[in-house]
mmCIF file of C-alpha atoms in Angstrom:
data_model
loop_
_atom_site.group_PDB
_atom_site.id
_atom_site.type_symbol
_atom_site.label_atom_id
_atom_site.label_comp_id
_atom_site.label_asym_id
_atom_site.label_seq_id
_atom_site.Cartn_x
_atom_site.Cartn_y
_atom_site.Cartn_z
ATOM 1 C CA UNK E 1 -0.091 23.076 -39.797
ATOM 2 C CA UNK E 2 -3.474 21.818 -40.964
ATOM 3 C CA UNK E 3 -4.229 20.703 -44.483
ATOM 4 C CA UNK E 4 -6.160 23.838 -45.400
ATOM 5 C CA UNK E 5 -3.200 25.996 -44.412
ATOM 6 C CA UNK E 6 -0.889 23.770 -46.440
ATOM 7 C CA UNK E 7 -3.082 24.163 -49.518
ATOM 8 C CA UNK E 8 -3.381 27.896 -49.016
ATOM 9 C CA UNK E 9 0.344 28.423 -48.549
ATOM 10 C CA UNK E 10 1.649 25.839 -51.048
ATOM 11 C CA UNK E 11 4.399 27.447 -53.150
ATOM 12 C CA UNK E 12 7.793 26.447 -54.505
ATOM 13 C CA UNK E 13 10.137 25.334 -51.676
ATOM 14 C CA UNK E 14 7.667 26.581 -49.116
ATOM 15 C CA UNK E 15 7.782 23.696 -46.606
ATOM 16 C CA UNK E 16 10.807 22.289 -44.820
ATOM 17 C CA UNK E 17 11.504 19.793 -42.013
ATOM 18 C CA UNK E 18 11.035 22.491 -39.395
ATOM 19 C CA UNK E 19 7.397 22.938 -40.418
ATOM 20 C CA UNK E 20 4.894 20.762 -38.669
ATOM 21 C CA UNK E 21 3.299 19.142 -41.714
ATOM 22 C CA UNK E 22 0.074 17.137 -41.597
ATOM 23 C CA UNK E 23 0.267 13.404 -42.075
ATOM 24 C CA UNK E 24 -1.488 13.508 -45.468
ATOM 25 C CA UNK E 25 1.210 15.781 -46.861
ATOM 26 C CA UNK E 26 4.079 13.807 -45.374
ATOM 27 C CA UNK E 27 2.691 10.534 -46.694
ATOM 28 C CA UNK E 28 2.010 11.869 -50.184
ATOM 29 C CA UNK E 29 5.455 13.445 -50.422
ATOM 30 C CA UNK E 30 7.115 10.295 -49.109
ATOM 31 C CA UNK E 31 5.277 8.154 -51.665
ATOM 32 C CA UNK E 32 6.349 10.455 -54.493
ATOM 33 C CA UNK E 33 9.986 10.933 -53.478
ATOM 34 C CA UNK E 34 10.458 7.280 -52.564
ATOM 35 C CA UNK E 35 9.160 6.328 -56.022
ATOM 36 C CA UNK E 36 11.601 8.770 -57.567
ATOM 37 C CA UNK E 37 14.532 7.459 -55.483
ATOM 38 C CA UNK E 38 13.651 3.834 -56.256
ATOM 39 C CA UNK E 39 13.551 4.704 -59.955
ATOM 40 C CA UNK E 40 17.056 6.162 -59.797
ATOM 41 C CA UNK E 41 18.323 2.943 -58.212
ATOM 42 C CA UNK E 42 16.541 0.661 -60.672
ATOM 43 C CA UNK E 43 17.556 2.779 -63.666
ATOM 44 C CA UNK E 44 21.154 2.690 -62.496
ATOM 45 C CA UNK E 45 21.088 -1.089 -62.152
ATOM 46 C CA UNK E 46 19.428 -1.495 -65.546
ATOM 47 C CA UNK E 47 22.220 0.440 -67.202
ATOM 48 C CA UNK E 48 25.085 -0.961 -65.153
ATOM 49 C CA UNK E 49 25.778 -3.985 -67.451
ATOM 50 C CA UNK E 50 26.473 -1.549 -70.292
ATOM 51 C CA UNK E 51 29.574 -0.261 -68.564
ATOM 52 C CA UNK E 52 30.979 -3.664 -69.508
ATOM 53 C CA UNK E 53 29.280 -3.837 -72.876
ATOM 54 C CA UNK E 54 30.133 -0.304 -74.016
ATOM 55 C CA UNK E 55 31.644 -0.333 -77.520
ATOM 56 C CA UNK E 56 34.520 2.037 -76.757
ATOM 57 C CA UNK E 57 36.580 3.338 -73.877
ATOM 58 C CA UNK E 58 34.941 6.783 -74.114
ATOM 59 C CA UNK E 59 31.510 5.256 -73.815
ATOM 60 C CA UNK E 60 32.633 3.050 -70.950
ATOM 61 C CA UNK E 61 33.935 6.029 -68.972
ATOM 62 C CA UNK E 62 30.838 8.095 -69.646
ATOM 63 C CA UNK E 63 28.536 5.219 -68.821
ATOM 64 C CA UNK E 64 30.221 4.423 -65.534
ATOM 65 C CA UNK E 65 30.019 8.127 -64.609
ATOM 66 C CA UNK E 66 26.332 8.146 -65.477
ATOM 67 C CA UNK E 67 25.501 5.048 -63.423
ATOM 68 C CA UNK E 68 27.424 6.534 -60.509
ATOM 69 C CA UNK E 69 25.381 9.742 -60.879
ATOM 70 C CA UNK E 70 22.088 7.831 -60.809
ATOM 71 C CA UNK E 71 22.972 6.014 -57.597
ATOM 72 C CA UNK E 72 24.060 9.366 -56.139
ATOM 73 C CA UNK E 73 20.686 10.844 -57.111
ATOM 74 C CA UNK E 74 18.988 7.979 -55.296
ATOM 75 C CA UNK E 75 20.965 8.809 -52.142
ATOM 76 C CA UNK E 76 19.949 12.486 -52.333
ATOM 77 C CA UNK E 77 16.333 11.539 -52.849
ATOM 78 C CA UNK E 78 16.178 8.991 -50.025
ATOM 79 C CA UNK E 79 17.558 11.763 -47.791
ATOM 80 C CA UNK E 80 14.854 14.142 -49.009
ATOM 81 C CA UNK E 81 12.221 11.440 -48.444
ATOM 82 C CA UNK E 82 13.338 10.509 -44.947
ATOM 83 C CA UNK E 83 13.326 14.173 -43.934
ATOM 84 C CA UNK E 84 9.521 13.810 -43.954
ATOM 85 C CA UNK E 85 9.800 11.521 -40.942
ATOM 86 C CA UNK E 86 7.583 8.769 -42.339
ATOM 87 C CA UNK E 87 10.163 6.155 -43.366
ATOM 88 C CA UNK E 88 13.888 5.693 -42.900
ATOM 89 C CA UNK E 89 16.260 5.131 -45.805
ATOM 90 C CA UNK E 90 16.851 1.528 -44.676
ATOM 91 C CA UNK E 91 13.136 0.921 -44.634
ATOM 92 C CA UNK E 92 12.760 2.231 -48.183
ATOM 93 C CA UNK E 93 15.681 0.150 -49.457
ATOM 94 C CA UNK E 94 14.235 -2.937 -47.771
ATOM 95 C CA UNK E 95 10.859 -2.260 -49.352
ATOM 96 C CA UNK E 96 12.532 -2.068 -52.739
ATOM 97 C CA UNK E 97 14.340 -5.371 -52.167
ATOM 98 C CA UNK E 98 11.130 -7.030 -50.982
ATOM 99 C CA UNK E 99 9.156 -5.953 -54.045
ATOM 100 C CA UNK E 100 7.025 -3.428 -52.132
ATOM 101 C CA UNK E 101 8.762 -0.336 -53.455
ATOM 102 C CA UNK E 102 7.360 1.046 -56.717
ATOM 103 C CA UNK E 103 9.378 2.528 -59.587
ATOM 104 C CA UNK E 104 9.081 3.765 -63.172
ATOM 105 C CA UNK E 105 7.479 1.511 -65.756
ATOM 106 C CA UNK E 106 10.459 1.683 -68.151
ATOM 107 C CA UNK E 107 12.838 0.146 -65.644
ATOM 108 C CA UNK E 108 10.888 -3.117 -65.377
ATOM 109 C CA UNK E 109 11.881 -4.287 -68.857
ATOM 110 C CA UNK E 110 15.081 -6.121 -69.660
ATOM 111 C CA UNK E 111 17.662 -4.261 -71.704
ATOM 112 C CA UNK E 112 19.770 -6.651 -73.726
ATOM 113 C CA UNK E 113 21.571 -4.765 -76.457
ATOM 114 C CA UNK E 114 23.503 -1.555 -76.987
ATOM 115 C CA UNK E 115 20.817 -0.492 -79.499
ATOM 116 C CA UNK E 116 18.416 -0.179 -76.595
ATOM 117 C CA UNK E 117 20.741 2.085 -74.654
ATOM 118 C CA UNK E 118 19.690 5.383 -76.261
ATOM 119 C CA UNK E 119 16.044 4.469 -75.599
ATOM 120 C CA UNK E 120 16.811 4.834 -71.913
ATOM 121 C CA UNK E 121 19.749 7.229 -72.043
ATOM 122 C CA UNK E 122 18.119 9.698 -74.423
ATOM 123 C CA UNK E 123 14.341 9.276 -74.453
ATOM 124 C CA UNK E 124 13.638 8.031 -70.916
ATOM 125 C CA UNK E 125 16.270 10.275 -69.344
ATOM 126 C CA UNK E 126 14.996 13.154 -71.448
ATOM 127 C CA UNK E 127 11.463 12.496 -70.237
ATOM 128 C CA UNK E 128 12.700 12.248 -66.657
ATOM 129 C CA UNK E 129 14.595 15.489 -66.963
ATOM 130 C CA UNK E 130 11.533 17.278 -68.339
ATOM 131 C CA UNK E 131 9.663 16.186 -65.252
ATOM 132 C CA UNK E 132 12.518 16.862 -62.838
ATOM 133 C CA UNK E 133 12.960 20.415 -64.080
ATOM 134 C CA UNK E 134 9.384 21.143 -62.970
ATOM 135 C CA UNK E 135 10.066 19.575 -59.568
ATOM 136 C CA UNK E 136 12.610 22.282 -58.764
ATOM 137 C CA UNK E 137 9.459 24.176 -57.864
ATOM 138 C CA UNK E 138 8.056 21.482 -55.577
ATOM 139 C CA UNK E 139 6.804 22.660 -52.197
ATOM 140 C CA UNK E 140 8.989 20.249 -50.139
ATOM 141 C CA UNK E 141 12.254 22.184 -49.931
ATOM 142 C CA UNK E 142 14.627 19.195 -49.537
ATOM 143 C CA UNK E 143 13.089 17.659 -52.681
ATOM 144 C CA UNK E 144 13.534 20.875 -54.684
ATOM 145 C CA UNK E 145 17.110 21.209 -53.443
ATOM 146 C CA UNK E 146 17.858 17.644 -54.559
ATOM 147 C CA UNK E 147 16.450 18.557 -57.981
ATOM 148 C CA UNK E 148 18.938 21.430 -58.286
ATOM 149 C CA UNK E 149 21.825 18.990 -58.197
ATOM 150 C CA UNK E 150 20.088 16.275 -60.209
ATOM 151 C CA UNK E 151 19.225 18.681 -63.029
ATOM 152 C CA UNK E 152 22.733 20.125 -62.981
ATOM 153 C CA UNK E 153 24.081 16.656 -63.766
ATOM 154 C CA UNK E 154 21.378 15.327 -66.047
ATOM 155 C CA UNK E 155 22.280 17.530 -69.000
ATOM 156 C CA UNK E 156 25.317 15.323 -69.511
ATOM 157 C CA UNK E 157 23.172 12.178 -69.460
ATOM 158 C CA UNK E 158 20.715 13.390 -72.045
ATOM 159 C CA UNK E 159 23.352 14.813 -74.398
ATOM 160 C CA UNK E 160 25.452 11.678 -74.082
ATOM 161 C CA UNK E 161 22.346 9.596 -74.784
ATOM 162 C CA UNK E 162 21.619 11.658 -77.866
ATOM 163 C CA UNK E 163 25.226 11.294 -78.959
ATOM 164 C CA UNK E 164 24.846 7.486 -78.842
ATOM 165 C CA UNK E 165 21.632 7.703 -80.853
ATOM 166 C CA UNK E 166 23.270 9.995 -83.385
ATOM 167 C CA UNK E 167 26.231 7.656 -83.701
ATOM 168 C CA UNK E 168 24.045 4.598 -84.276
ATOM 169 C CA UNK E 169 21.743 6.333 -86.737
ATOM 170 C CA UNK E 170 24.590 7.692 -88.833
ATOM 171 C CA UNK E 171 26.434 4.356 -88.983
ATOM 172 C CA UNK E 172 25.720 1.200 -91.004
ATOM 173 C CA UNK E 173 22.279 0.388 -92.327
ATOM 174 C CA UNK E 174 22.227 -2.725 -90.133
ATOM 175 C CA UNK E 175 22.832 -0.584 -87.034
ATOM 176 C CA UNK E 176 20.103 1.815 -88.089
ATOM 177 C CA UNK E 177 17.644 -1.050 -88.510
ATOM 178 C CA UNK E 178 18.466 -2.535 -85.145
ATOM 179 C CA UNK E 179 18.093 0.863 -83.507
ATOM 180 C CA UNK E 180 14.708 1.270 -85.198
ATOM 181 C CA UNK E 181 13.667 -2.149 -83.852
ATOM 182 C CA UNK E 182 14.648 -1.101 -80.347
ATOM 183 C CA UNK E 183 12.728 2.148 -80.802
ATOM 184 C CA UNK E 184 9.591 0.273 -81.969
ATOM 185 C CA UNK E 185 9.767 -1.859 -78.859
ATOM 186 C CA UNK E 186 10.414 0.963 -76.393
ATOM 187 C CA UNK E 187 8.228 3.719 -77.852
ATOM 188 C CA UNK E 188 4.907 2.654 -76.246
ATOM 189 C CA UNK E 189 6.633 2.328 -72.862
ATOM 190 C CA UNK E 190 8.147 5.772 -73.295
ATOM 191 C CA UNK E 191 4.697 7.188 -74.088
ATOM 192 C CA UNK E 192 3.499 5.688 -70.812
ATOM 193 C CA UNK E 193 6.413 7.139 -68.854
ATOM 194 C CA UNK E 194 4.368 10.065 -67.560
ATOM 195 C CA UNK E 195 1.655 7.755 -66.262
ATOM 196 C CA UNK E 196 -2.042 7.650 -67.059
ATOM 197 C CA UNK E 197 -3.880 10.686 -68.398
ATOM 198 C CA UNK E 198 -5.037 13.245 -65.875
ATOM 199 C CA UNK E 199 -8.546 11.861 -65.488
ATOM 200 C CA UNK E 200 -7.133 8.417 -64.584
ATOM 201 C CA UNK E 201 -4.312 9.645 -62.379
ATOM 202 C CA UNK E 202 -4.910 8.579 -58.775
ATOM 203 C CA UNK E 203 -2.682 10.996 -56.937
ATOM 204 C CA UNK E 204 -2.468 14.077 -59.104
ATOM 205 C CA UNK E 205 -5.144 16.284 -57.564
ATOM 206 C CA UNK E 206 -3.852 16.116 -54.017
ATOM 207 C CA UNK E 207 -0.203 16.456 -55.063
ATOM 208 C CA UNK E 208 -1.021 19.511 -57.167
ATOM 209 C CA UNK E 209 -3.055 21.135 -54.387
ATOM 210 C CA UNK E 210 -0.212 20.872 -51.904
ATOM 211 C CA UNK E 211 2.411 21.978 -54.428
ATOM 212 C CA UNK E 212 4.274 18.689 -54.762
ATOM 213 C CA UNK E 213 3.539 18.504 -58.472
ATOM 214 C CA UNK E 214 3.545 21.629 -60.584
ATOM 215 C CA UNK E 215 2.480 20.161 -63.939
ATOM 216 C CA UNK E 216 0.008 17.455 -64.928
ATOM 217 C CA UNK E 217 0.947 14.163 -66.590
ATOM 218 C CA UNK E 218 -0.673 15.364 -69.832
ATOM 219 C CA UNK E 219 1.212 18.660 -69.898
ATOM 220 C CA UNK E 220 4.503 16.902 -69.276
ATOM 221 C CA UNK E 221 3.930 14.292 -71.957
ATOM 222 C CA UNK E 222 2.924 17.002 -74.420
ATOM 223 C CA UNK E 223 6.060 19.036 -73.747
ATOM 224 C CA UNK E 224 8.154 15.883 -74.072
ATOM 225 C CA UNK E 225 6.588 14.895 -77.405
ATOM 226 C CA UNK E 226 7.024 18.388 -78.834
ATOM 227 C CA UNK E 227 10.738 18.293 -78.085
ATOM 228 C CA UNK E 228 11.627 14.641 -78.682
ATOM 229 C CA UNK E 229 9.573 13.590 -81.718
ATOM 230 C CA UNK E 230 11.433 16.073 -83.951
ATOM 231 C CA UNK E 231 14.683 14.664 -82.555
ATOM 232 C CA UNK E 232 13.683 11.068 -83.342
ATOM 233 C CA UNK E 233 12.729 12.142 -86.849
ATOM 234 C CA UNK E 234 15.917 14.119 -87.296
ATOM 235 C CA UNK E 235 17.941 10.940 -86.823
ATOM 236 C CA UNK E 236 15.731 9.021 -89.227
ATOM 237 C CA UNK E 237 13.723 7.042 -86.705
ATOM 238 C CA UNK E 238 10.212 6.258 -87.837
ATOM 239 C CA UNK E 239 7.511 6.814 -85.233
ATOM 240 C CA UNK E 240 5.536 3.538 -85.045
ATOM 241 C CA UNK E 241 1.921 3.670 -86.357
ATOM 242 C CA UNK E 242 0.709 1.855 -83.290
ATOM 243 C CA UNK E 243 0.070 3.440 -80.792
ATOM 244 C CA UNK E 244 -1.585 6.115 -82.873
ATOM 245 C CA UNK E 245 -0.295 9.639 -82.720
ATOM 246 C CA UNK E 246 -2.108 12.548 -84.361
ATOM 247 C CA UNK E 247 -0.345 15.859 -84.869
ATOM 248 C CA UNK E 248 -2.572 18.935 -84.732
ATOM 249 C CA UNK E 249 -0.563 21.435 -86.676
ATOM 250 C CA UNK E 250 -2.690 24.464 -85.785
ATOM 251 C CA UNK E 251 -2.078 23.862 -82.068
ATOM 252 C CA UNK E 252 1.406 22.312 -82.377
ATOM 253 C CA UNK E 253 0.109 19.460 -80.283
ATOM 254 C CA UNK E 254 0.289 15.665 -80.434
ATOM 255 C CA UNK E 255 -2.674 13.575 -79.526
ATOM 256 C CA UNK E 256 -1.943 10.040 -78.360
ATOM 257 C CA UNK E 257 -4.647 7.483 -79.097
ATOM 258 C CA UNK E 258 -5.011 6.258 -75.533
ATOM 259 C CA UNK E 259 -6.864 3.059 -76.486
ATOM 260 C CA UNK E 260 -3.781 1.934 -78.390
ATOM 261 C CA UNK E 261 -1.693 1.953 -75.218
ATOM 262 C CA UNK E 262 -1.800 -1.137 -73.029
ATOM 263 C CA UNK E 263 -2.699 0.352 -69.675
ATOM 264 C CA UNK E 264 -3.440 -3.072 -68.157
ATOM 265 C CA UNK E 265 0.132 -4.019 -68.823
ATOM 266 C CA UNK E 266 1.278 -0.666 -67.430
ATOM 267 C CA UNK E 267 -0.525 -1.236 -64.141
ATOM 268 C CA UNK E 268 0.708 -4.840 -63.920
ATOM 269 C CA UNK E 269 4.239 -3.620 -64.451
ATOM 270 C CA UNK E 270 4.072 -0.700 -62.038
ATOM 271 C CA UNK E 271 2.576 -2.963 -59.341
ATOM 272 C CA UNK E 272 5.772 -5.033 -59.666
ATOM 273 C CA UNK E 273 3.676 -7.954 -60.914
ATOM 274 C CA UNK E 274 5.338 -8.572 -64.288
ATOM 275 C CA UNK E 275 8.021 -11.134 -65.002
ATOM 276 C CA UNK E 276 10.506 -8.364 -65.709
ATOM 277 C CA UNK E 277 9.668 -6.606 -62.437
ATOM 278 C CA UNK E 278 10.516 -9.703 -60.472
ATOM 279 C CA UNK E 279 13.779 -10.233 -62.331
ATOM 280 C CA UNK E 280 14.951 -6.651 -61.883
ATOM 281 C CA UNK E 281 13.961 -6.482 -58.219
ATOM 282 C CA UNK E 282 15.540 -9.816 -57.298
ATOM 283 C CA UNK E 283 18.773 -9.142 -59.129
ATOM 284 C CA UNK E 284 19.157 -5.835 -57.316
ATOM 285 C CA UNK E 285 18.252 -7.419 -53.985
ATOM 286 C CA UNK E 286 20.964 -10.042 -54.589
ATOM 287 C CA UNK E 287 23.544 -7.396 -55.269
ATOM 288 C CA UNK E 288 22.476 -5.404 -52.228
ATOM 289 C CA UNK E 289 22.936 -8.511 -50.105
ATOM 290 C CA UNK E 290 26.326 -9.219 -51.655
ATOM 291 C CA UNK E 291 27.682 -5.930 -50.301
ATOM 292 C CA UNK E 292 25.979 -6.149 -46.910
ATOM 293 C CA UNK E 293 29.371 -6.590 -45.278
ATOM 294 C CA UNK E 294 30.417 -3.092 -46.395
ATOM 295 C CA UNK E 295 27.395 -1.491 -44.756
ATOM 296 C CA UNK E 296 27.855 -3.576 -41.626
ATOM 297 C CA UNK E 297 31.501 -2.601 -41.368
ATOM 298 C CA UNK E 298 30.579 1.066 -41.727
ATOM 299 C CA UNK E 299 27.781 0.834 -39.170
ATOM 300 C CA UNK E 300 30.163 -0.842 -36.721
ATOM 301 C CA UNK E 301 32.735 1.886 -37.265
ATOM 302 C CA UNK E 302 30.130 4.581 -36.747
ATOM 303 C CA UNK E 303 28.872 3.049 -33.503
ATOM 304 C CA UNK E 304 32.415 2.666 -32.202
ATOM 305 C CA UNK E 305 33.528 6.192 -32.902
ATOM 306 C CA UNK E 306 30.396 8.225 -32.427
ATOM 307 C CA UNK E 307 30.149 10.665 -29.576
ATOM 308 C CA UNK E 308 26.645 11.882 -30.328
ATOM 309 C CA UNK E 309 23.406 9.922 -30.217
ATOM 310 C CA UNK E 310 22.551 8.597 -33.688
ATOM 311 C CA UNK E 311 19.507 10.280 -35.203
ATOM 312 C CA UNK E 312 16.607 8.364 -36.655
ATOM 313 C CA UNK E 313 17.649 9.589 -40.094
ATOM 314 C CA UNK E 314 21.043 7.869 -39.869
ATOM 315 C CA UNK J 1 33.375 29.444 -28.116
ATOM 316 C CA UNK J 2 33.025 30.233 -31.799
ATOM 317 C CA UNK J 3 29.849 29.531 -33.721
ATOM 318 C CA UNK J 4 29.683 29.551 -37.521
ATOM 319 C CA UNK J 5 26.612 31.341 -38.865
ATOM 320 C CA UNK J 6 24.585 30.450 -41.966
ATOM 321 C CA UNK J 7 21.922 32.777 -43.345
ATOM 322 C CA UNK J 8 18.932 31.920 -45.495
ATOM 323 C CA UNK J 9 17.376 34.921 -47.223
ATOM 324 C CA UNK J 10 14.084 33.496 -48.464
ATOM 325 C CA UNK J 11 12.176 30.373 -47.456
ATOM 326 C CA UNK J 12 13.361 27.562 -49.719
ATOM 327 C CA UNK J 13 16.806 29.103 -50.320
ATOM 328 C CA UNK J 14 20.021 27.441 -49.223
ATOM 329 C CA UNK J 15 21.565 28.510 -45.916
ATOM 330 C CA UNK J 16 24.849 30.159 -46.888
ATOM 331 C CA UNK J 17 27.780 30.716 -44.597
ATOM 332 C CA UNK J 18 28.016 34.385 -43.703
ATOM 333 C CA UNK J 19 30.472 34.585 -40.786
ATOM 334 C CA UNK J 20 30.824 33.622 -37.126
ATOM 335 C CA UNK J 21 30.193 34.867 -33.614
ATOM 336 C CA UNK J 22 31.691 34.405 -30.158
ATOM 337 C CA UNK J 23 29.155 33.116 -27.652
ATOM 338 C CA UNK J 24 29.175 30.941 -24.523
ATOM 339 C CA UNK J 25 26.186 28.834 -25.540
ATOM 340 C CA UNK J 26 23.704 28.148 -28.345
ATOM 341 C CA UNK J 27 21.063 30.625 -27.194
ATOM 342 C CA UNK J 28 23.580 33.449 -26.953
ATOM 343 C CA UNK J 29 25.022 32.405 -30.320
ATOM 344 C CA UNK J 30 21.568 32.689 -31.897
ATOM 345 C CA UNK J 31 21.096 36.113 -30.356
ATOM 346 C CA UNK J 32 24.487 37.420 -31.469
ATOM 347 C CA UNK J 33 23.971 35.952 -34.934
ATOM 348 C CA UNK J 34 20.708 37.878 -35.214
ATOM 349 C CA UNK J 35 22.424 41.085 -34.280
ATOM 350 C CA UNK J 36 25.557 40.643 -36.373
ATOM 351 C CA UNK J 37 24.241 38.831 -39.397
ATOM 352 C CA UNK J 38 20.470 39.074 -39.481
ATOM 353 C CA UNK J 39 19.868 42.772 -39.026
ATOM 354 C CA UNK J 40 20.731 44.450 -42.285
ATOM 355 C CA UNK J 41 20.787 41.633 -44.784
ATOM 356 C CA UNK J 42 17.450 40.116 -45.666
ATOM 357 C CA UNK J 43 17.021 37.124 -43.399
ATOM 358 C CA UNK J 44 14.445 34.402 -43.161
ATOM 359 C CA UNK J 45 16.419 32.003 -41.003
ATOM 360 C CA UNK J 46 19.837 31.605 -39.356
ATOM 361 C CA UNK J 47 21.740 28.479 -38.372
ATOM 362 C CA UNK J 48 24.466 28.513 -35.751
ATOM 363 C CA UNK J 49 26.931 25.623 -35.574
ATOM 364 C CA UNK J 50 29.815 25.142 -33.113
ATOM 365 C CA UNK J 51 33.000 25.682 -35.087
ATOM 366 C CA UNK J 52 34.503 22.453 -33.702
ATOM 367 C CA UNK J 53 31.626 20.518 -35.209
ATOM 368 C CA UNK J 54 32.423 21.656 -38.735
ATOM 369 C CA UNK J 55 34.617 19.203 -40.611
ATOM 370 C CA UNK J 56 36.725 20.640 -43.382
ATOM 371 C CA UNK J 57 38.689 19.343 -46.345
ATOM 372 C CA UNK J 58 40.256 21.869 -48.700
ATOM 373 C CA UNK J 59 42.106 21.974 -52.005
ATOM 374 C CA UNK J 60 45.431 21.628 -50.216
ATOM 375 C CA UNK J 61 44.290 18.291 -48.782
ATOM 376 C CA UNK J 62 42.818 16.873 -51.944
ATOM 377 C CA UNK J 63 42.366 17.395 -55.657
ATOM 378 C CA UNK J 64 38.624 17.922 -55.928
ATOM 379 C CA UNK J 65 37.207 16.048 -58.881
ATOM 380 C CA UNK J 66 40.387 13.976 -59.239
ATOM 381 C CA UNK J 67 43.432 14.549 -61.374
ATOM 382 C CA UNK J 68 42.463 12.674 -64.536
ATOM 383 C CA UNK J 69 40.646 14.204 -67.462
ATOM 384 C CA UNK J 70 36.922 13.780 -66.797
ATOM 385 C CA UNK J 71 35.670 15.603 -69.849
ATOM 386 C CA UNK J 72 33.443 12.602 -70.544
ATOM 387 C CA UNK J 73 31.172 13.534 -67.671
ATOM 388 C CA UNK J 74 30.212 17.003 -68.912
ATOM 389 C CA UNK J 75 27.418 17.920 -71.272
ATOM 390 C CA UNK J 76 29.741 20.485 -72.869
ATOM 391 C CA UNK J 77 31.849 17.639 -74.300
ATOM 392 C CA UNK J 78 29.108 16.262 -76.541
ATOM 393 C CA UNK J 79 29.074 18.906 -79.221
ATOM 394 C CA UNK J 80 27.924 16.813 -82.110
ATOM 395 C CA UNK J 81 24.459 17.181 -80.613
ATOM 396 C CA UNK J 82 22.670 20.382 -79.698
ATOM 397 C CA UNK J 83 20.882 20.899 -76.370
ATOM 398 C CA UNK J 84 18.752 23.843 -77.445
ATOM 399 C CA UNK J 85 15.756 21.634 -78.336
ATOM 400 C CA UNK J 86 14.843 21.215 -74.652
ATOM 401 C CA UNK J 87 15.128 24.112 -72.228
ATOM 402 C CA UNK J 88 15.941 21.912 -69.241
ATOM 403 C CA UNK J 89 18.842 20.257 -71.083
ATOM 404 C CA UNK J 90 20.158 23.609 -72.310
ATOM 405 C CA UNK J 91 19.861 25.052 -68.775
ATOM 406 C CA UNK J 92 21.805 22.152 -67.326
ATOM 407 C CA UNK J 93 24.508 22.563 -69.946
ATOM 408 C CA UNK J 94 24.723 26.296 -69.200
ATOM 409 C CA UNK J 95 25.158 25.585 -65.475
ATOM 410 C CA UNK J 96 27.877 23.075 -66.280
ATOM 411 C CA UNK J 97 29.611 25.539 -68.570
ATOM 412 C CA UNK J 98 29.589 28.175 -65.815
ATOM 413 C CA UNK J 99 31.034 25.654 -63.335
ATOM 414 C CA UNK J 100 33.684 24.653 -65.860
ATOM 415 C CA UNK J 101 34.747 28.270 -66.325
ATOM 416 C CA UNK J 102 35.129 28.773 -62.594
ATOM 417 C CA UNK J 103 37.186 25.617 -62.250
ATOM 418 C CA UNK J 104 39.442 26.652 -65.119
ATOM 419 C CA UNK J 105 39.871 30.165 -63.761
ATOM 420 C CA UNK J 106 40.910 28.835 -60.343
ATOM 421 C CA UNK J 107 43.416 26.353 -61.781
ATOM 422 C CA UNK J 108 45.330 29.049 -63.638
#
């Protein structure tokens, strides 16, 4: 299929591994899905320490279930990515360990206290879910199918995240203040979650033309703000003055003062060049290495017992 | 030889199991599948898979989802917060509620 045909026929779940897709499409889809898969891994690892630090048994159970879900989502997504035939799952995991693999800005920052947990588990997950819901209509069928399962599970994550926020913001004044401090720190990063505005987005046009993305960064951020700012306010969180945010009541629309956001920092972070990036990547790489023996044992078992020729995807 | 048949109605849909056919080889299996399963029901694509190649585990072999209470992993448990503020969260909760109902109905 040539690129013009792809653009003409692009529709939700239109293309699958049996279609002969042009290299431009396969590369763009791989880049996008690999980024998504990497983000699931890095988000899971960021939250993992809070299984131990959870303040109650209920939270511990829910948090371990959530981290397990995120790693499962990564597996689904690496499968969807490798079905494009550009990179194998091993290759993508190696790239992540070597600092080549890119992932969401929010997962490059350290998370030290329980007060920060709802920033990820409610706001970042909520933002992610907003975006993922639109990707059910992506043109690469295996990606859209993965989104069906991811979105099925994510409702628990977001509601559990909100439940933590609600609990903290209805408890002691000291807890409320610490939660507000965490919010002040995370809010600009959350605003940058959807990436640069449309005019500065490098990949949007192509991805939209071939049906990989169905909404722009600006539209997604707008929809997120409309839903989540009232929630923050409901629990008594104050929206920081900086970065500036102007509400246009007549249009029910928030305008973010772009100059107030540190896009240099954003691009440093998302190029894996920040201090936090290095720490997160290396700590995951260490843990991946620590369980190498499990993968090796399984590979050995598979080679011993297999009667069919292994496929590239395995 | 028996071949299990999976039908996909529209491009982008899931292939769903719809029956099986007897056939000596893959080509014949594809032909019989077309005739038996692809003629009257709307069909975009069919898969045929040798029955021997299908691995199965059923609810007699295992307790799917485990035997402990896993209420903590469902959105429907967190009722001090309300999902209706975001359609995608509410949709996910509705899907989970539907799945929960089916599980409960089958365990009774």
